[in-house]
């Protein structure tokens, strides 16, 4: 049974309030199918029953589950390639030169999903910047979804996942086989700290960041929220730090206080006034 | 650009063949390692080989070793495409000179990623 307009509006308002994810008209089918899956996991049958339940007793746990179910977690190792080339060829060498006195770097992945992005970064650092082994390098990976964070922390990936974008040379070096899964080895896992953080909530432990990656998440938000988040990123990013967005995203026409730095086939952003 | 698809299953050859043709390759096929060497001998050097592991006559592993012993094909990028998914297999394939390793079953996106990783395809 298709979800009713009232139910859709109810879910839409709730998801927007809790996560900023904008479910525009036309996304009824998506809400319907995600919530039906969730309903079944919770021992119910239909999406309506689930919505009725959350209406009847506004229980935060259930609200959270619904919001979480509406997140899209698609990701892959070294996604889009070019941003990782940019990190290797320009961003990291530049920051290593600038931070030679402190010997420390802080990198924040602001929508890390199941962890492929921060682990790709960790592999890239181990592989190409051996000097950083003696630095204090923090990779903080956050997401709104506890479910993806739990998966990310285990470092376990399916064959389908390691097939995507991960060089075989890195698979043999940084993973071990566990049953039919592939698991990131402990030393690499230890380089990344996973933490729950809502991008429209308060940001803790990510200030003075040298690199902020916030890829393929702003696309789900309205422009007001994008503006607010881009302004906040300027606040946590160090003046000579780098900001990276997804391949279809840009600060242009949203926040004019960034300067675009073209690197190879992609672009990074830095706060203006450097 | 030319790609050689080496697999004893005709169905697999045709699936891979269709994908690489869509990406702009001319595709050649062989049903085992020995036939693949024959194709290379008559057709000349190719940019890419997609090679199964277990095949009659000559395995993909032996094919990789034979090809890597021949300087005429040193520029050829080799991707093992196999249902063998033990760590030791991946290690051996890379040591023998394969450039990449793709585990069956795989998606077209995963194949594309591997072509990008080996440098025969632009992202
Ligand atoms: C498509 S994934 C992007 C993963 C990775 N950055 C990449 O580019 O491959 C988007 C992620 O954003 C997260 N997300 C959505 N809304 C969020 C919010 N308000 N706060 C934090 N994370 C959020 C989702 O849970 C999801 O894991």
mmCIF file of N, CA and C in Angstrom, chain A residues 131-244:
data_model
loop_
_atom_site.group_PDB
_atom_site.id
_atom_site.type_symbol
_atom_site.label_atom_id
_atom_site.label_comp_id
_atom_site.label_asym_id
_atom_site.label_seq_id
_atom_site.Cartn_x
_atom_site.Cartn_y
_atom_site.Cartn_z
ATOM 1 N N UNK A 131 57.114 9.268 6.395
ATOM 2 C CA UNK A 131 57.585 10.198 7.425
ATOM 3 C C UNK A 131 56.493 10.489 8.453
ATOM 4 N N UNK A 132 55.221 10.374 8.046
ATOM 5 C CA UNK A 132 54.115 10.675 8.957
ATOM 6 C C UNK A 132 53.952 9.629 10.060
ATOM 7 N N UNK A 133 54.661 8.505 9.915
ATOM 8 C CA UNK A 133 54.559 7.454 10.931
ATOM 9 C C UNK A 133 54.984 7.978 12.298
ATOM 10 N N UNK A 134 55.871 8.965 12.326
ATOM 11 C CA UNK A 134 56.319 9.494 13.619
ATOM 12 C C UNK A 134 55.531 10.747 14.021
ATOM 13 N N UNK A 135 54.572 11.150 13.208
ATOM 14 C CA UNK A 135 53.734 12.305 13.552
ATOM 15 C C UNK A 135 52.508 11.845 14.320
ATOM 16 N N UNK A 136 51.842 12.823 14.896
ATOM 17 C CA UNK A 136 50.537 12.541 15.472
ATOM 18 C C UNK A 136 49.511 12.846 14.381
ATOM 19 N N UNK A 137 49.006 11.795 13.759
ATOM 20 C CA UNK A 137 48.021 11.977 12.692
ATOM 21 C C UNK A 137 46.673 11.462 13.171
ATOM 22 N N UNK A 138 45.732 12.387 13.303
ATOM 23 C CA UNK A 138 44.391 11.989 13.740
ATOM 24 C C UNK A 138 43.474 11.943 12.529
ATOM 25 N N UNK A 139 42.817 10.817 12.329
ATOM 26 C CA UNK A 139 41.762 10.764 11.315
ATOM 27 C C UNK A 139 40.455 10.536 12.068
ATOM 28 N N UNK A 140 39.637 11.569 12.108
ATOM 29 C CA UNK A 140 38.359 11.476 12.815
ATOM 30 C C UNK A 140 37.272 11.274 11.764
ATOM 31 N N UNK A 141 36.554 10.185 11.886
ATOM 32 C CA UNK A 141 35.525 9.868 10.893
ATOM 33 C C UNK A 141 34.178 9.869 11.589
ATOM 34 N N UNK A 142 33.267 10.717 11.119
ATOM 35 C CA UNK A 142 31.971 10.829 11.776
ATOM 36 C C UNK A 142 30.826 10.595 10.795
ATOM 37 N N UNK A 143 29.690 10.265 11.359
ATOM 38 C CA UNK A 143 28.477 10.070 10.559
ATOM 39 C C UNK A 143 27.292 10.152 11.510
ATOM 40 N N UNK A 144 26.132 10.372 10.969
ATOM 41 C CA UNK A 144 24.929 10.415 11.801
ATOM 42 C C UNK A 144 24.446 8.997 12.119
ATOM 43 N N UNK A 145 24.788 8.052 11.256
ATOM 44 C CA UNK A 145 24.233 6.702 11.384
ATOM 45 C C UNK A 145 25.098 5.775 12.233
ATOM 46 N N UNK A 146 24.527 5.306 13.326
ATOM 47 C CA UNK A 146 25.265 4.379 14.214
ATOM 48 C C UNK A 146 25.521 3.060 13.523
ATOM 49 N N UNK A 147 24.576 2.687 12.683
ATOM 50 C CA UNK A 147 24.700 1.404 11.998
ATOM 51 C C UNK A 147 25.936 1.380 11.100
ATOM 52 N N UNK A 148 26.138 2.432 10.298
ATOM 53 C CA UNK A 148 27.316 2.433 9.423
ATOM 54 C C UNK A 148 28.596 2.575 10.236
ATOM 55 N N UNK A 149 28.519 3.333 11.339
ATOM 56 C CA UNK A 149 29.714 3.503 12.169
ATOM 57 C C UNK A 149 30.121 2.186 12.810
ATOM 58 N N UNK A 150 29.132 1.414 13.246
ATOM 59 C CA UNK A 150 29.449 0.103 13.830
ATOM 60 C C UNK A 150 30.144 -0.777 12.804
ATOM 61 N N UNK A 151 29.656 -0.752 11.584
ATOM 62 C CA UNK A 151 30.287 -1.539 10.523
ATOM 63 C C UNK A 151 31.690 -1.035 10.247
ATOM 64 N N UNK A 152 31.822 0.289 10.168
ATOM 65 C CA UNK A 152 33.119 0.889 9.862
ATOM 66 C C UNK A 152 34.166 0.508 10.901
ATOM 67 N N UNK A 153 33.762 0.529 12.167
ATOM 68 C CA UNK A 153 34.705 0.197 13.244
ATOM 69 C C UNK A 153 35.235 -1.220 13.126
ATOM 70 N N UNK A 154 34.401 -2.144 12.700
ATOM 71 C CA UNK A 154 34.886 -3.530 12.586
ATOM 72 C C UNK A 154 35.906 -3.631 11.455
ATOM 73 N N UNK A 155 35.809 -2.761 10.469
ATOM 74 C CA UNK A 155 36.738 -2.819 9.336
ATOM 75 C C UNK A 155 36.506 -4.025 8.448
ATOM 76 N N UNK A 156 35.339 -4.654 8.576
ATOM 77 C CA UNK A 156 35.038 -5.835 7.747
ATOM 78 C C UNK A 156 34.294 -5.440 6.487
ATOM 79 N N UNK A 157 34.764 -5.933 5.369
ATOM 80 C CA UNK A 157 34.132 -5.611 4.088
ATOM 81 C C UNK A 157 33.873 -6.883 3.290
ATOM 82 N N UNK A 158 32.816 -6.824 2.494
ATOM 83 C CA UNK A 158 32.472 -7.966 1.658
ATOM 84 C C UNK A 158 33.353 -7.956 0.415
ATOM 85 N N UNK A 159 33.325 -9.069 -0.292
ATOM 86 C CA UNK A 159 34.073 -9.162 -1.545
ATOM 87 C C UNK A 159 33.630 -8.071 -2.525
ATOM 88 N N UNK A 160 32.314 -7.844 -2.568
ATOM 89 C CA UNK A 160 31.777 -6.801 -3.450
ATOM 90 C C UNK A 160 32.384 -5.443 -3.131
ATOM 91 N N UNK A 161 32.577 -5.192 -1.842
ATOM 92 C CA UNK A 161 33.107 -3.894 -1.424
ATOM 93 C C UNK A 161 34.597 -3.752 -1.712
ATOM 94 N N UNK A 162 35.372 -4.828 -1.495
ATOM 95 C CA UNK A 162 36.815 -4.694 -1.773
ATOM 96 C C UNK A 162 37.098 -4.741 -3.269
ATOM 97 N N UNK A 163 36.156 -5.257 -4.042
ATOM 98 C CA UNK A 163 36.290 -5.232 -5.504
ATOM 99 C C UNK A 163 36.245 -3.800 -6.043
ATOM 100 N N UNK A 164 35.589 -2.909 -5.293
ATOM 101 C CA UNK A 164 35.357 -1.548 -5.797
ATOM 102 C C UNK A 164 36.454 -0.570 -5.395
ATOM 103 N N UNK A 165 37.290 -0.191 -6.371
ATOM 104 C CA UNK A 165 38.211 0.923 -6.183
ATOM 105 C C UNK A 165 39.474 0.661 -5.376
ATOM 106 N N UNK A 166 39.533 -0.508 -4.736
ATOM 107 C CA UNK A 166 40.690 -0.796 -3.883
ATOM 108 C C UNK A 166 41.775 -1.523 -4.683
ATOM 109 N N UNK A 167 42.978 -0.921 -4.820
ATOM 110 C CA UNK A 167 44.041 -1.619 -5.550
ATOM 111 C C UNK A 167 44.391 -2.949 -4.878
ATOM 112 N N UNK A 168 44.609 -3.988 -5.689
ATOM 113 C CA UNK A 168 44.923 -5.311 -5.139
ATOM 114 C C UNK A 168 46.172 -5.261 -4.261
ATOM 115 N N UNK A 169 47.111 -4.394 -4.623
ATOM 116 C CA UNK A 169 48.339 -4.292 -3.833
ATOM 117 C C UNK A 169 48.034 -3.819 -2.405
ATOM 118 N N UNK A 170 47.006 -2.999 -2.262
ATOM 119 C CA UNK A 170 46.631 -2.522 -0.926
ATOM 120 C C UNK A 170 45.804 -3.574 -0.196
ATOM 121 N N UNK A 171 45.003 -4.310 -0.948
ATOM 122 C CA UNK A 171 44.228 -5.392 -0.335
ATOM 123 C C UNK A 171 45.172 -6.386 0.356
ATOM 124 N N UNK A 172 46.243 -6.777 -0.328
ATOM 125 C CA UNK A 172 47.124 -7.782 0.261
ATOM 126 C C UNK A 172 47.957 -7.197 1.398
ATOM 127 N N UNK A 173 48.162 -5.896 1.372
ATOM 128 C CA UNK A 173 49.005 -5.293 2.398
ATOM 129 C C UNK A 173 48.236 -4.920 3.663
ATOM 130 N N UNK A 174 47.041 -4.412 3.503
ATOM 131 C CA UNK A 174 46.344 -3.825 4.644
ATOM 132 C C UNK A 174 45.117 -4.599 5.113
ATOM 133 N N UNK A 175 44.811 -5.723 4.459
ATOM 134 C CA UNK A 175 43.627 -6.499 4.839
ATOM 135 C C UNK A 175 44.029 -7.920 5.185
ATOM 136 N N UNK A 176 43.163 -8.590 5.919
ATOM 137 C CA UNK A 176 43.319 -10.029 6.116
ATOM 138 C C UNK A 176 41.964 -10.671 5.856
ATOM 139 N N UNK A 177 42.019 -11.924 5.462
ATOM 140 C CA UNK A 177 40.771 -12.609 5.147
ATOM 141 C C UNK A 177 40.204 -13.173 6.434
ATOM 142 N N UNK A 178 38.904 -12.933 6.670
ATOM 143 C CA UNK A 178 38.234 -13.495 7.844
ATOM 144 C C UNK A 178 36.975 -14.183 7.361
ATOM 145 N N UNK A 179 37.036 -15.491 7.185
ATOM 146 C CA UNK A 179 35.903 -16.186 6.591
ATOM 147 C C UNK A 179 35.739 -15.713 5.168
ATOM 148 N N UNK A 180 34.519 -15.275 4.833
ATOM 149 C CA UNK A 180 34.347 -14.768 3.474
ATOM 150 C C UNK A 180 34.525 -13.254 3.414
ATOM 151 N N UNK A 181 34.795 -12.640 4.583
ATOM 152 C CA UNK A 181 34.964 -11.188 4.606
ATOM 153 C C UNK A 181 36.441 -10.811 4.562
ATOM 154 N N UNK A 182 36.684 -9.568 4.246
ATOM 155 C CA UNK A 182 38.041 -9.015 4.252
ATOM 156 C C UNK A 182 38.071 -7.968 5.341
ATOM 157 N N UNK A 183 39.104 -8.056 6.198
ATOM 158 C CA UNK A 183 39.123 -7.138 7.323
ATOM 159 C C UNK A 183 40.372 -6.263 7.322
ATOM 160 N N UNK A 184 40.152 -4.984 7.522
ATOM 161 C CA UNK A 184 41.273 -4.050 7.641
ATOM 162 C C UNK A 184 42.115 -4.482 8.835
ATOM 163 N N UNK A 185 43.427 -4.579 8.650
ATOM 164 C CA UNK A 185 44.301 -5.011 9.745
ATOM 165 C C UNK A 185 44.332 -3.973 10.861
ATOM 166 N N UNK A 186 44.563 -4.458 12.062
ATOM 167 C CA UNK A 186 44.473 -3.612 13.259
ATOM 168 C C UNK A 186 45.299 -2.318 13.186
ATOM 169 N N UNK A 187 46.563 -2.340 12.730
ATOM 170 C CA UNK A 187 47.321 -1.088 12.739
ATOM 171 C C UNK A 187 46.659 0.014 11.906
ATOM 172 N N UNK A 188 46.040 -0.357 10.817
ATOM 173 C CA UNK A 188 45.363 0.637 9.980
ATOM 174 C C UNK A 188 44.044 1.055 10.640
ATOM 175 N N UNK A 189 43.341 0.070 11.196
ATOM 176 C CA UNK A 189 42.087 0.387 11.902
ATOM 177 C C UNK A 189 42.343 1.394 13.019
ATOM 178 N N UNK A 190 43.479 1.217 13.696
ATOM 179 C CA UNK A 190 43.791 2.091 14.822
ATOM 180 C C UNK A 190 44.094 3.525 14.401
ATOM 181 N N UNK A 191 44.332 3.736 13.134
ATOM 182 C CA UNK A 191 44.614 5.109 12.676
ATOM 183 C C UNK A 191 43.352 5.953 12.599
ATOM 184 N N UNK A 192 42.178 5.296 12.597
ATOM 185 C CA UNK A 192 40.924 6.017 12.402
ATOM 186 C C UNK A 192 40.050 5.931 13.650
ATOM 187 N N UNK A 193 39.502 7.072 14.064
ATOM 188 C CA UNK A 193 38.554 7.090 15.177
ATOM 189 C C UNK A 193 37.166 7.381 14.619
ATOM 190 N N UNK A 194 36.231 6.482 14.871
ATOM 191 C CA UNK A 194 34.866 6.684 14.384
ATOM 192 C C UNK A 194 33.986 7.220 15.501
ATOM 193 N N UNK A 195 33.183 8.207 15.176
ATOM 194 C CA UNK A 195 32.365 8.847 16.186
ATOM 195 C C UNK A 195 31.042 9.304 15.579
ATOM 196 N N UNK A 196 29.980 9.218 16.363
ATOM 197 C CA UNK A 196 28.682 9.689 15.880
ATOM 198 C C UNK A 196 28.651 11.211 15.924
ATOM 199 N N UNK A 197 28.290 11.840 14.843
ATOM 200 C CA UNK A 197 28.142 13.294 14.862
ATOM 201 C C UNK A 197 27.150 13.730 13.794
ATOM 202 N N UNK A 198 26.183 14.513 14.242
ATOM 203 C CA UNK A 198 25.185 15.050 13.324
ATOM 204 C C UNK A 198 25.709 16.383 12.793
ATOM 205 N N UNK A 199 25.749 16.533 11.504
ATOM 206 C CA UNK A 199 26.288 17.768 10.921
ATOM 207 C C UNK A 199 25.455 18.988 11.278
ATOM 208 N N UNK A 200 24.179 18.790 11.673
ATOM 209 C CA UNK A 200 23.402 19.943 12.119
ATOM 210 C C UNK A 200 23.322 19.999 13.645
ATOM 211 N N UNK A 201 24.118 19.183 14.310
ATOM 212 C CA UNK A 201 24.207 19.260 15.765
ATOM 213 C C UNK A 201 25.470 20.013 16.139
ATOM 214 N N UNK A 202 25.981 19.775 17.355
ATOM 215 C CA UNK A 202 27.199 20.505 17.715
ATOM 216 C C UNK A 202 28.423 19.704 17.278
ATOM 217 N N UNK A 203 29.419 20.415 16.838
ATOM 218 C CA UNK A 203 30.634 19.782 16.324
ATOM 219 C C UNK A 203 31.692 19.769 17.428
ATOM 220 N N UNK A 204 32.084 18.585 17.827
ATOM 221 C CA UNK A 204 33.099 18.520 18.875
ATOM 222 C C UNK A 204 34.296 17.708 18.412
ATOM 223 N N UNK A 205 35.462 18.143 18.847
ATOM 224 C CA UNK A 205 36.694 17.405 18.560
ATOM 225 C C UNK A 205 37.147 17.483 17.118
ATOM 226 N N UNK A 206 36.620 18.436 16.354
ATOM 227 C CA UNK A 206 37.053 18.538 14.966
ATOM 228 C C UNK A 206 37.593 19.933 14.646
ATOM 229 N N UNK A 207 37.778 20.747 15.706
ATOM 230 C CA UNK A 207 38.305 22.090 15.445
ATOM 231 C C UNK A 207 39.792 22.008 15.089
ATOM 232 N N UNK A 208 40.307 23.076 14.536
ATOM 233 C CA UNK A 208 41.700 23.113 14.075
ATOM 234 C C UNK A 208 42.039 21.979 13.118
ATOM 235 N N UNK A 209 41.103 21.660 12.255
ATOM 236 C CA UNK A 209 41.342 20.589 11.287
ATOM 237 C C UNK A 209 42.244 21.084 10.157
ATOM 238 N N UNK A 210 43.134 20.214 9.710
ATOM 239 C CA UNK A 210 43.997 20.539 8.571
ATOM 240 C C UNK A 210 43.316 20.157 7.262
ATOM 241 N N UNK A 211 42.560 19.082 7.303
ATOM 242 C CA UNK A 211 41.805 18.660 6.120
ATOM 243 C C UNK A 211 40.388 18.303 6.569
ATOM 244 N N UNK A 212 39.407 18.833 5.883
ATOM 245 C CA UNK A 212 38.024 18.404 6.117
ATOM 246 C C UNK A 212 37.508 17.806 4.814
ATOM 247 N N UNK A 213 37.042 16.565 4.901
ATOM 248 C CA UNK A 213 36.408 15.942 3.745
ATOM 249 C C UNK A 213 34.930 15.823 4.070
ATOM 250 N N UNK A 214 34.117 16.389 3.212
ATOM 251 C CA UNK A 214 32.677 16.299 3.457
ATOM 252 C C UNK A 214 32.044 15.992 2.116
ATOM 253 N N UNK A 215 32.263 14.752 1.700
ATOM 254 C CA UNK A 215 31.941 14.405 0.327
ATOM 255 C C UNK A 215 30.607 13.680 0.209
ATOM 256 N N UNK A 216 29.831 14.123 -0.745
ATOM 257 C CA UNK A 216 28.568 13.469 -1.074
ATOM 258 C C UNK A 216 27.586 13.384 0.088
ATOM 259 N N UNK A 217 27.503 14.462 0.834
ATOM 260 C CA UNK A 217 26.489 14.529 1.885
ATOM 261 C C UNK A 217 25.680 15.818 1.768
ATOM 262 N N UNK A 218 26.341 16.936 1.393
ATOM 263 C CA UNK A 218 25.603 18.203 1.284
ATOM 264 C C UNK A 218 24.517 18.131 0.212
ATOM 265 N N UNK A 219 24.695 17.221 -0.753
ATOM 266 C CA UNK A 219 23.687 17.050 -1.806
ATOM 267 C C UNK A 219 22.304 16.702 -1.249
ATOM 268 N N UNK A 220 22.265 16.181 -0.029
ATOM 269 C CA UNK A 220 20.967 15.800 0.539
ATOM 270 C C UNK A 220 20.288 16.955 1.257
ATOM 271 N N UNK A 221 21.003 18.096 1.395
ATOM 272 C CA UNK A 221 20.488 19.197 2.211
ATOM 273 C C UNK A 221 20.004 20.370 1.352
ATOM 274 N N UNK A 222 19.108 21.188 1.940
ATOM 275 C CA UNK A 222 18.680 22.446 1.300
ATOM 276 C C UNK A 222 19.804 23.466 1.376
ATOM 277 N N UNK A 223 19.644 24.512 0.569
ATOM 278 C CA UNK A 223 20.711 25.499 0.471
ATOM 279 C C UNK A 223 20.958 26.242 1.796
ATOM 280 N N UNK A 224 19.904 26.479 2.574
ATOM 281 C CA UNK A 224 20.087 27.144 3.876
ATOM 282 C C UNK A 224 21.023 26.339 4.773
ATOM 283 N N UNK A 225 20.790 25.032 4.807
ATOM 284 C CA UNK A 225 21.621 24.149 5.624
ATOM 285 C C UNK A 225 23.042 24.097 5.055
ATOM 286 N N UNK A 226 23.150 24.023 3.734
ATOM 287 C CA UNK A 226 24.482 24.010 3.113
ATOM 288 C C UNK A 226 25.281 25.235 3.523
ATOM 289 N N UNK A 227 24.615 26.400 3.475
ATOM 290 C CA UNK A 227 25.284 27.655 3.859
ATOM 291 C C UNK A 227 25.791 27.573 5.285
ATOM 292 N N UNK A 228 24.911 27.100 6.158
ATOM 293 C CA UNK A 228 25.233 27.015 7.571
ATOM 294 C C UNK A 228 26.436 26.068 7.786
ATOM 295 N N UNK A 229 26.419 24.942 7.098
ATOM 296 C CA UNK A 229 27.494 23.962 7.283
ATOM 297 C C UNK A 229 28.816 24.474 6.693
ATOM 298 N N UNK A 230 28.748 25.083 5.519
ATOM 299 C CA UNK A 230 29.986 25.603 4.923
ATOM 300 C C UNK A 230 30.596 26.697 5.799
ATOM 301 N N UNK A 231 29.733 27.505 6.437
ATOM 302 C CA UNK A 231 30.250 28.541 7.345
ATOM 303 C C UNK A 231 30.904 27.880 8.555
ATOM 304 N N UNK A 232 30.289 26.831 9.064
ATOM 305 C CA UNK A 232 30.876 26.114 10.202
ATOM 306 C C UNK A 232 32.200 25.457 9.846
ATOM 307 N N UNK A 233 32.289 24.942 8.629
ATOM 308 C CA UNK A 233 33.555 24.324 8.206
ATOM 309 C C UNK A 233 34.668 25.369 8.235
ATOM 310 N N UNK A 234 34.356 26.597 7.790
ATOM 311 C CA UNK A 234 35.377 27.654 7.841
ATOM 312 C C UNK A 234 35.839 27.894 9.259
ATOM 313 N N UNK A 235 34.941 27.701 10.205
ATOM 314 C CA UNK A 235 35.291 27.922 11.600
ATOM 315 C C UNK A 235 36.227 26.827 12.142
ATOM 316 N N UNK A 236 36.020 25.594 11.721
ATOM 317 C CA UNK A 236 36.872 24.523 12.276
ATOM 318 C C UNK A 236 38.146 24.296 11.449
ATOM 319 N N UNK A 237 38.141 24.747 10.202
ATOM 320 C CA UNK A 237 39.289 24.502 9.332
ATOM 321 C C UNK A 237 40.382 25.521 9.636
ATOM 322 N N UNK A 238 41.621 25.060 9.707
ATOM 323 C CA UNK A 238 42.712 26.021 9.907
ATOM 324 C C UNK A 238 42.855 26.899 8.665
ATOM 325 N N UNK A 239 43.417 28.082 8.847
ATOM 326 C CA UNK A 239 43.444 29.088 7.778
ATOM 327 C C UNK A 239 44.116 28.567 6.512
ATOM 328 N N UNK A 240 45.098 27.670 6.671
ATOM 329 C CA UNK A 240 45.773 27.126 5.491
ATOM 330 C C UNK A 240 45.355 25.672 5.243
ATOM 331 N N UNK A 241 44.242 25.276 5.836
ATOM 332 C CA UNK A 241 43.748 23.904 5.668
ATOM 333 C C UNK A 241 42.991 23.725 4.361
ATOM 334 N N UNK A 242 42.663 22.481 4.085
ATOM 335 C CA UNK A 242 41.976 22.154 2.827
ATOM 336 C C UNK A 242 40.622 21.511 3.084
ATOM 337 N N UNK A 243 39.686 21.874 2.234
ATOM 338 C CA UNK A 243 38.319 21.355 2.332
ATOM 339 C C UNK A 243 37.999 20.624 1.037
ATOM 340 N N UNK A 244 37.473 19.409 1.148
ATOM 341 C CA UNK A 244 37.162 18.641 -0.056
ATOM 342 C C UNK A 244 35.703 18.218 -0.088
#
